[in-house]
Tab-separated table of C-alpha atoms in Angstrom:
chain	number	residue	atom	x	y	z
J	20	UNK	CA	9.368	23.505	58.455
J	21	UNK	CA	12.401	24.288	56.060
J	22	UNK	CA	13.241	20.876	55.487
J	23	UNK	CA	9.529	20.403	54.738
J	24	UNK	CA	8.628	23.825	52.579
J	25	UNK	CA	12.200	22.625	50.799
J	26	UNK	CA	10.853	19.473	49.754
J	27	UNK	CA	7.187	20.714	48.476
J	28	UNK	CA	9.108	22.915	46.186
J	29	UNK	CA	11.209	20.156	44.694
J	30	UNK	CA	8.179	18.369	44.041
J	31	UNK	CA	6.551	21.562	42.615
J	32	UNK	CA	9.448	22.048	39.865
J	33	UNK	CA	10.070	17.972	39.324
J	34	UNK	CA	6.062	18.006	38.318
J	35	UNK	CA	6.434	20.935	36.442
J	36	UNK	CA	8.889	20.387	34.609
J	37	UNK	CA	7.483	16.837	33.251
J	38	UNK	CA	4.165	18.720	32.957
J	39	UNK	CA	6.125	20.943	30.613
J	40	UNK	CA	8.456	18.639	28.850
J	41	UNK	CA	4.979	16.824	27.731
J	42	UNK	CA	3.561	19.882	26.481
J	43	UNK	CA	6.754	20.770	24.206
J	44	UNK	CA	6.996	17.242	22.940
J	45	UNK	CA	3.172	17.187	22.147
J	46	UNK	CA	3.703	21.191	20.338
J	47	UNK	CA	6.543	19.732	18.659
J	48	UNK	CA	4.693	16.796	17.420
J	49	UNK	CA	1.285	19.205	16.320
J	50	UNK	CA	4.132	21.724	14.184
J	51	UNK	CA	5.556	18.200	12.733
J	52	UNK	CA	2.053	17.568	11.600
J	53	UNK	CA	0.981	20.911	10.952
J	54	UNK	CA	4.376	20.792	8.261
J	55	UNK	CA	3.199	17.246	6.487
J	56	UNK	CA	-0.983	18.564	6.140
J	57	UNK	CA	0.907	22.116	4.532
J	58	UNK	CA	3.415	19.984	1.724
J	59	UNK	CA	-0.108	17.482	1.516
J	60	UNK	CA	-2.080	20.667	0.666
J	61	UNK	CA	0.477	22.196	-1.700
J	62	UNK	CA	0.494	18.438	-3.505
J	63	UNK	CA	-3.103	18.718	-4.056
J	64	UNK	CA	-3.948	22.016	-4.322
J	65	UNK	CA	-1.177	24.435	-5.339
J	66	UNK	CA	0.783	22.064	-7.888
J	67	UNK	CA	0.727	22.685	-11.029
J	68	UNK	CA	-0.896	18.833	-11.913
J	69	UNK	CA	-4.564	18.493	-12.504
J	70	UNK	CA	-7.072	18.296	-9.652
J	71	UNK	CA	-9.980	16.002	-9.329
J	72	UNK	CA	-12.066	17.184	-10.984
J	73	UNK	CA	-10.300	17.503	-13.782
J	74	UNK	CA	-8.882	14.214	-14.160
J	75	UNK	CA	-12.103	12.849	-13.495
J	76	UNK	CA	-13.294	14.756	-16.542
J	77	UNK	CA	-10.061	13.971	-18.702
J	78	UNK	CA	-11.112	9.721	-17.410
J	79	UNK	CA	-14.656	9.813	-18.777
J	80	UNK	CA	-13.701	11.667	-22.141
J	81	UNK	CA	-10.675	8.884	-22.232
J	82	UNK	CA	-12.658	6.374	-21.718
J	83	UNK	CA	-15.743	7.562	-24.436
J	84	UNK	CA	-13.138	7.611	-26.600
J	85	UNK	CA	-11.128	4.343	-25.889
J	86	UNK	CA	-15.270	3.062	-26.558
J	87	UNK	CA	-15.385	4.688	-29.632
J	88	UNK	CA	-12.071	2.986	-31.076
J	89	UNK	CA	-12.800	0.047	-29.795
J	90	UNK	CA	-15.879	-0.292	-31.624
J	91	UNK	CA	-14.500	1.139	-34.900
J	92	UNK	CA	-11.495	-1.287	-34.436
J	93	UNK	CA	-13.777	-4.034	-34.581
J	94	UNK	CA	-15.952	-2.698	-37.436
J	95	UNK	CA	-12.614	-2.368	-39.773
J	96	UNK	CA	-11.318	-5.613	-38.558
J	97	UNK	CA	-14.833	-6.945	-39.714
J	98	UNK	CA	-14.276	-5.093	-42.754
J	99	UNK	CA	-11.092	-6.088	-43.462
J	100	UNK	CA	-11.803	-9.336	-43.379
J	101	UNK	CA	-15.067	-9.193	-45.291
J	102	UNK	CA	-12.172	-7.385	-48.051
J	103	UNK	CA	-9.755	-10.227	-47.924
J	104	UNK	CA	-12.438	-12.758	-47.993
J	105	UNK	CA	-13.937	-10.854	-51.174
J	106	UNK	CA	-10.060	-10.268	-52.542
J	107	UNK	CA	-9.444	-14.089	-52.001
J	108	UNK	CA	-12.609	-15.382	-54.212
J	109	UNK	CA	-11.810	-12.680	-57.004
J	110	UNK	CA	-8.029	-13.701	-57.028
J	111	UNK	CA	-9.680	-17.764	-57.146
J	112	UNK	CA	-12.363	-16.792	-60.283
J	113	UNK	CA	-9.761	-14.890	-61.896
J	114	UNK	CA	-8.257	-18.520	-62.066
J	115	UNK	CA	-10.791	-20.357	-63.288
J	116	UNK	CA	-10.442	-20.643	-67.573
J	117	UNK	CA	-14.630	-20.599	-67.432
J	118	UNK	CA	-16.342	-18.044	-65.380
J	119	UNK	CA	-19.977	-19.290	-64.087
J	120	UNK	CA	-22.212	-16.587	-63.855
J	121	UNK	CA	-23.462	-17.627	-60.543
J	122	UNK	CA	-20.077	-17.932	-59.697
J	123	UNK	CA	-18.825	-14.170	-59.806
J	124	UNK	CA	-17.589	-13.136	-56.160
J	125	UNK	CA	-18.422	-9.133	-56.877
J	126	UNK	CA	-21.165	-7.072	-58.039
J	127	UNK	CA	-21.408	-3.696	-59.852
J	128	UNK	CA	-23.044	-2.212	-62.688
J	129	UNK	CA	-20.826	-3.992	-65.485
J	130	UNK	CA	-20.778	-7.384	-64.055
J	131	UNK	CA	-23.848	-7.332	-63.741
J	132	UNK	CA	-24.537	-6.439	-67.445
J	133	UNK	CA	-21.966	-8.954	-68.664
J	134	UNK	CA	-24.052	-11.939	-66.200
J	135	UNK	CA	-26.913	-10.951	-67.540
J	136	UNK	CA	-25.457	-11.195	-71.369
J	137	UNK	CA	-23.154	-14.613	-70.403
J	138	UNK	CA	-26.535	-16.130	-68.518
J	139	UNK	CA	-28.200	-15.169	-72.284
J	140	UNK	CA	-25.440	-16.406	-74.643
J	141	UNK	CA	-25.270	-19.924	-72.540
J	142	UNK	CA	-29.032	-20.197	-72.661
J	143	UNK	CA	-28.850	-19.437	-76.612
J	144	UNK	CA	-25.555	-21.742	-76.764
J	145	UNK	CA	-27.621	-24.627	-75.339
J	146	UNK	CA	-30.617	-24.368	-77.615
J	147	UNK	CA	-28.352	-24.444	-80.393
J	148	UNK	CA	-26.828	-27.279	-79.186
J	149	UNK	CA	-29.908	-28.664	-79.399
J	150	UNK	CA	-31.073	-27.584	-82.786
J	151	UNK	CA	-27.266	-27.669	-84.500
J	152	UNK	CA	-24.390	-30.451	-84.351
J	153	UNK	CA	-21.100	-29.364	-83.026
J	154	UNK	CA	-18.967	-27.176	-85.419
J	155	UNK	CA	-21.868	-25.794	-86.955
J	156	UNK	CA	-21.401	-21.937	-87.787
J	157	UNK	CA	-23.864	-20.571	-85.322
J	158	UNK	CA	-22.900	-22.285	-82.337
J	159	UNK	CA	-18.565	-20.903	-83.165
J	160	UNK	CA	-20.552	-17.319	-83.452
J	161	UNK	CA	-22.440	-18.330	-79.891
J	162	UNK	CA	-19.023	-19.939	-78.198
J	163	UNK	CA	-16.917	-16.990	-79.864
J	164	UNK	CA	-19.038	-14.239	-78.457
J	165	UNK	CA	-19.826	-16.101	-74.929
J	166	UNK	CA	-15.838	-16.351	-74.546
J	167	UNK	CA	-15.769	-12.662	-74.964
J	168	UNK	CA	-18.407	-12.302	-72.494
J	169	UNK	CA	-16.166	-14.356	-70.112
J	170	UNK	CA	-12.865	-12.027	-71.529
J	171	UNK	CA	-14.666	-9.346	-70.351
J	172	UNK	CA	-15.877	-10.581	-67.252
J	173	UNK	CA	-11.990	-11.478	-66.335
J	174	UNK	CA	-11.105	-8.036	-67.472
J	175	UNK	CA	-13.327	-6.467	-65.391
J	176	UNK	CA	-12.274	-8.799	-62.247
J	177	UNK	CA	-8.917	-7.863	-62.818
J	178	UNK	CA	-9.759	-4.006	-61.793
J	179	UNK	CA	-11.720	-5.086	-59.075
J	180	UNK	CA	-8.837	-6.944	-57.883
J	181	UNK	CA	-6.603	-4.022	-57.837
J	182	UNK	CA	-9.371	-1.999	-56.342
J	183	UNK	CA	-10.068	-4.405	-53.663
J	184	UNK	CA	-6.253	-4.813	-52.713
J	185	UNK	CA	-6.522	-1.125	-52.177
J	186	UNK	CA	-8.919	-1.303	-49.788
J	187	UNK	CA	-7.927	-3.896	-48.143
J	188	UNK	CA	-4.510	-2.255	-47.753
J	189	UNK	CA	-6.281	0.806	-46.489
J	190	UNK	CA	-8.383	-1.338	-43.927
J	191	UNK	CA	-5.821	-3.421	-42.814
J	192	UNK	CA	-3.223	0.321	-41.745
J	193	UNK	CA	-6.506	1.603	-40.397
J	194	UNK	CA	-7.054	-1.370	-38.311
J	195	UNK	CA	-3.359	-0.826	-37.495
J	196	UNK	CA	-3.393	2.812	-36.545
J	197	UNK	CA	-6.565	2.280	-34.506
J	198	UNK	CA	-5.171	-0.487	-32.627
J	199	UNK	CA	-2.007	1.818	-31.910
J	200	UNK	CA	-4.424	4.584	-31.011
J	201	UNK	CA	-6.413	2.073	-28.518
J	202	UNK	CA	-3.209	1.111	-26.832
J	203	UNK	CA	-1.972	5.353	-26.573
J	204	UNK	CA	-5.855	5.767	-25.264
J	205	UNK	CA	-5.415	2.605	-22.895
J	206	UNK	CA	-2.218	3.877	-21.421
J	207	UNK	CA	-3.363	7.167	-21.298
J	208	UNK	CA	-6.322	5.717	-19.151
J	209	UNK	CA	-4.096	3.201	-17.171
J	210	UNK	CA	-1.854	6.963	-16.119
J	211	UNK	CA	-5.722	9.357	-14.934
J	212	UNK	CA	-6.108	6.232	-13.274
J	213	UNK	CA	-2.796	5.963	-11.391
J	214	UNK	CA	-2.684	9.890	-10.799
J	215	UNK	CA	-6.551	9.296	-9.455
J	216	UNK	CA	-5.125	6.674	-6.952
J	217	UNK	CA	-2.535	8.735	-5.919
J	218	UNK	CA	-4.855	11.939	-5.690
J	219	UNK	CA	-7.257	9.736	-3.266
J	220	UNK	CA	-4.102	9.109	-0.817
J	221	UNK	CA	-3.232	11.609	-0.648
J	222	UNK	CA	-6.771	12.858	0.027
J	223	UNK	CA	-7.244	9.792	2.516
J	224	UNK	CA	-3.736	10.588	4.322
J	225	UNK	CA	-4.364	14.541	4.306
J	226	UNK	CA	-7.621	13.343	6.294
J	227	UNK	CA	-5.896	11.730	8.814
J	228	UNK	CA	-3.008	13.932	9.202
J	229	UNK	CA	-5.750	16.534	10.193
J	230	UNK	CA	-7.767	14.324	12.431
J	231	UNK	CA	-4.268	13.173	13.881
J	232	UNK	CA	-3.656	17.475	14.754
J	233	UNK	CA	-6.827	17.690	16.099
J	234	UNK	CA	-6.186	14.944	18.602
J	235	UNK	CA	-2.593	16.523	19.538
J	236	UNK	CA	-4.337	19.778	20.119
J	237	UNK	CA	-6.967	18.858	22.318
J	238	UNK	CA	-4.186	16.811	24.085
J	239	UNK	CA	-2.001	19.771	24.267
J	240	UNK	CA	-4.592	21.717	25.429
J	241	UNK	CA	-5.647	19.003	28.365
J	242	UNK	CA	-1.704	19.008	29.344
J	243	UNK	CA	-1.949	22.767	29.998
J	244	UNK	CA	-5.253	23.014	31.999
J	245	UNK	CA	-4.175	19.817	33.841
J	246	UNK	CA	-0.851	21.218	34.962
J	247	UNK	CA	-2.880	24.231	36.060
J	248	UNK	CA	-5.144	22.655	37.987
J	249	UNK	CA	-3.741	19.748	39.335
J	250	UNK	CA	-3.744	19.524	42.739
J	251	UNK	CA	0.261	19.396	44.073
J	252	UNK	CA	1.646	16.063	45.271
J	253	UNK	CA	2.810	16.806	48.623
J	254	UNK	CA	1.243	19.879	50.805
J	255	UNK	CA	1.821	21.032	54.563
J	256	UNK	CA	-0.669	19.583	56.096
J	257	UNK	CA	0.235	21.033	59.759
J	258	UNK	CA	3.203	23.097	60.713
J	259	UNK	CA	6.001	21.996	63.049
J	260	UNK	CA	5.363	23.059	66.607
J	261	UNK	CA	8.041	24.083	69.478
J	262	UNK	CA	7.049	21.273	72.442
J	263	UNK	CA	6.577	22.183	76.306
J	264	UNK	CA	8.877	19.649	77.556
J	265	UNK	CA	12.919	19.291	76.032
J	266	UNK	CA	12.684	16.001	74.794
J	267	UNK	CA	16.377	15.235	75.442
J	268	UNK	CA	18.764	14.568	77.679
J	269	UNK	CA	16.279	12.306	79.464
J	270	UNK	CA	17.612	12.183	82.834
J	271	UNK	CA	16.027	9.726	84.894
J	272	UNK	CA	15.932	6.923	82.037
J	273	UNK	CA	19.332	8.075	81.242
J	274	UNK	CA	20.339	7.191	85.262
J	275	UNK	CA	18.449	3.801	85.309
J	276	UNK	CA	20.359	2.520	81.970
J	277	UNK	CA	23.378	3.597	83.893
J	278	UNK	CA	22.778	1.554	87.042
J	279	UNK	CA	21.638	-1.476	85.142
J	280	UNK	CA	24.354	-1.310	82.875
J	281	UNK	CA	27.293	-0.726	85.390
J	282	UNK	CA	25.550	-2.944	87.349
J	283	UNK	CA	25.892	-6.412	84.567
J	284	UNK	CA	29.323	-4.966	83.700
J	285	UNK	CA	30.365	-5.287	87.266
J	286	UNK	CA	28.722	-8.999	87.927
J	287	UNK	CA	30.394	-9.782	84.457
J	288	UNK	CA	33.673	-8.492	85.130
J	289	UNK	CA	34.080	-9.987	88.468
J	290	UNK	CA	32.636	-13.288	87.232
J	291	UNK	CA	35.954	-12.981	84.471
J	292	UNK	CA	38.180	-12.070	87.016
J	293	UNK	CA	37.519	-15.088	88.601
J	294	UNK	CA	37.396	-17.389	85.599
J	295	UNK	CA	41.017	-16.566	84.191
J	296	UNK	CA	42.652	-16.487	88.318
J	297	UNK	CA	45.159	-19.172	88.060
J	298	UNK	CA	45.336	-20.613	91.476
J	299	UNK	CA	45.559	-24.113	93.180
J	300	UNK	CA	42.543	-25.366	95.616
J	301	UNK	CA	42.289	-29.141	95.581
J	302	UNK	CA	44.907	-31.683	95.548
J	303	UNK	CA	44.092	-32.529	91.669
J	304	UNK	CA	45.286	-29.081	90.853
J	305	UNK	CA	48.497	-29.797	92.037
J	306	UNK	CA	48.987	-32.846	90.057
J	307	UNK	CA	47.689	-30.704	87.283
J	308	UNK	CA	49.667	-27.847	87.210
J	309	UNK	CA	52.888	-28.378	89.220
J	310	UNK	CA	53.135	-31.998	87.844
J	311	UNK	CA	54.272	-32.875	91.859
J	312	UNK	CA	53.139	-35.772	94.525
J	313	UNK	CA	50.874	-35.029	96.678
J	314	UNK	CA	52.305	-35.788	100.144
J	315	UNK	CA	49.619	-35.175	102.578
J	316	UNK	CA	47.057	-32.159	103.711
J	317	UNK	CA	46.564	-29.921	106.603
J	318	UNK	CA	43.330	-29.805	107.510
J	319	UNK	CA	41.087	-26.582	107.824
J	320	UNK	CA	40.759	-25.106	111.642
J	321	UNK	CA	37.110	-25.283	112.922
């Protein structure tokens, strides 16, 4: 019963003690979690960057805004090239010794006078023409006042010019800032969306950190109502019980080994005896062992 109680209770503490060694590793593993959801929650909650909302927010107005620039960016590079197109013919009529009236690249309120009067003088030049030879007074006063016109015309070219290398100076460092301002904007975008990527996992990882301490606490938990209720490996089923009879020394089997053992040693020893006695019964042995003749034998007595 000793022996028996002795080993129960081994088995008792070698089960409880792997019960609890379970239970500590699976505590140690929930406070490990419990520590990564805590610097996870301080990340997204408690630092001092912008939340989710907020960088949502800051995305949309980035993004209105890199729309915005975009479509100014393309309206001044229009324009800018509308300028250097307009720049271009001015700069190629300012060239040209006689200025067509249908030909000037620019309008305003002046040009537009001095067409009018060159479209008049060449009309008047070619009537004369018509009515006068060449050199005649009238057509010098119609050829000297149309080259004014055309004087004039270049004059007033020659300011546009200047204005219109202005502006197109102007439009082509606005199209220059505003592409520098889309790339700032585009960066700016490219980093909300970054921190947004690494706000969602850190969101997605904070999700299963919790969902991962859950588990280990419901496992935890099992552990300790298991080991409380589990049923012990070995139990005394019956106790040990005193018998009526001594079960040793067995006398009677012990005298029948003895007989039939003493008796085979006896038979066995006697049957050795007789195997190693040297002795001399027929006349071979004599041959045999004394090496002599054998002279004759005297026979057995009836």
């Amino acid at each position: 019963d000793t022996v028996v109680q002795m080993f129960v209770d081994y088995q008792k503490r070698s089960r409880s003690r792997v019960d609890n060694d379970r239970v500590e590793y699976l505590k140690a593993q929930v406070a490990e979690v419990s520590s990564d959801i805590e610097a996870l929650e301080s990340k997204l909650y408690n630092s001092r960057q912008a939340g989710l909302s907020v960088l949502e927010s800051r995305l949309k107005q980035l993004t209105e805004t890199s729309g915005g620039l975009n479509d100014t960016y393309i309206k001044t590079k229009i324009e800018r090239a509308a300028s250097g197109e307009r720049l271009a013919r001015v700069q190629q009529a300012l060239q040209d010794s006689t200025v067509n009236a249908d030909e000037i690249p620019i309008q305003s309120e002046t040009l537009e006078s001095l067409r009018h009067d060159l479209q008049q003088r060449e009309a008047e030049l070619a009537r004369a023409h018509e009515i006068y030879k060449d050199k005649h007074p009238k057509l010098l006063v119609l050829e000297s006042e149309l080259e004014a016109i055309r004087r004039s015309i270049r004059a007033e070219l020659s300011k546009s010019v200047a204005t219109l290398q202005e502006e197109h100076t102007s439009l082509v460092g606005r199209e220059g800032t505003l592409r520098s301002n889309i790339n700032q904007t585009d960066g700016q975008v490219r980093d909300v969306n970054d921190r947004l990527g690494q706000h969602a996992s850190l969101e997605s990882e904070l999700g299963s950190k919790r969902a991962l301490q859950t588990l280990l606490v419901g496992k935890v938990q099992e552990a300790e109502i298991s080991g409380q209720v589990q049923a012990p490996l070995v139990k005394v089923v019956e106790p040990a019980t005193v018998g009526q009879q001594p079960v040793r020394p067995r006398r009677g089997l012990n005298l029948m080994l003895g007989l039939a053992v003493g008796l085979l040693s006896g038979i066995g020893l006697a049957l050795l005896m007789e195997y190693l006695r040297r002795c001399i019964r027929t006349p071979k042995d004599v041959v045999e062992q004394l090496h002599l003749p054998v002279l004759g034998m005297i026979p057995r007595r009836a």
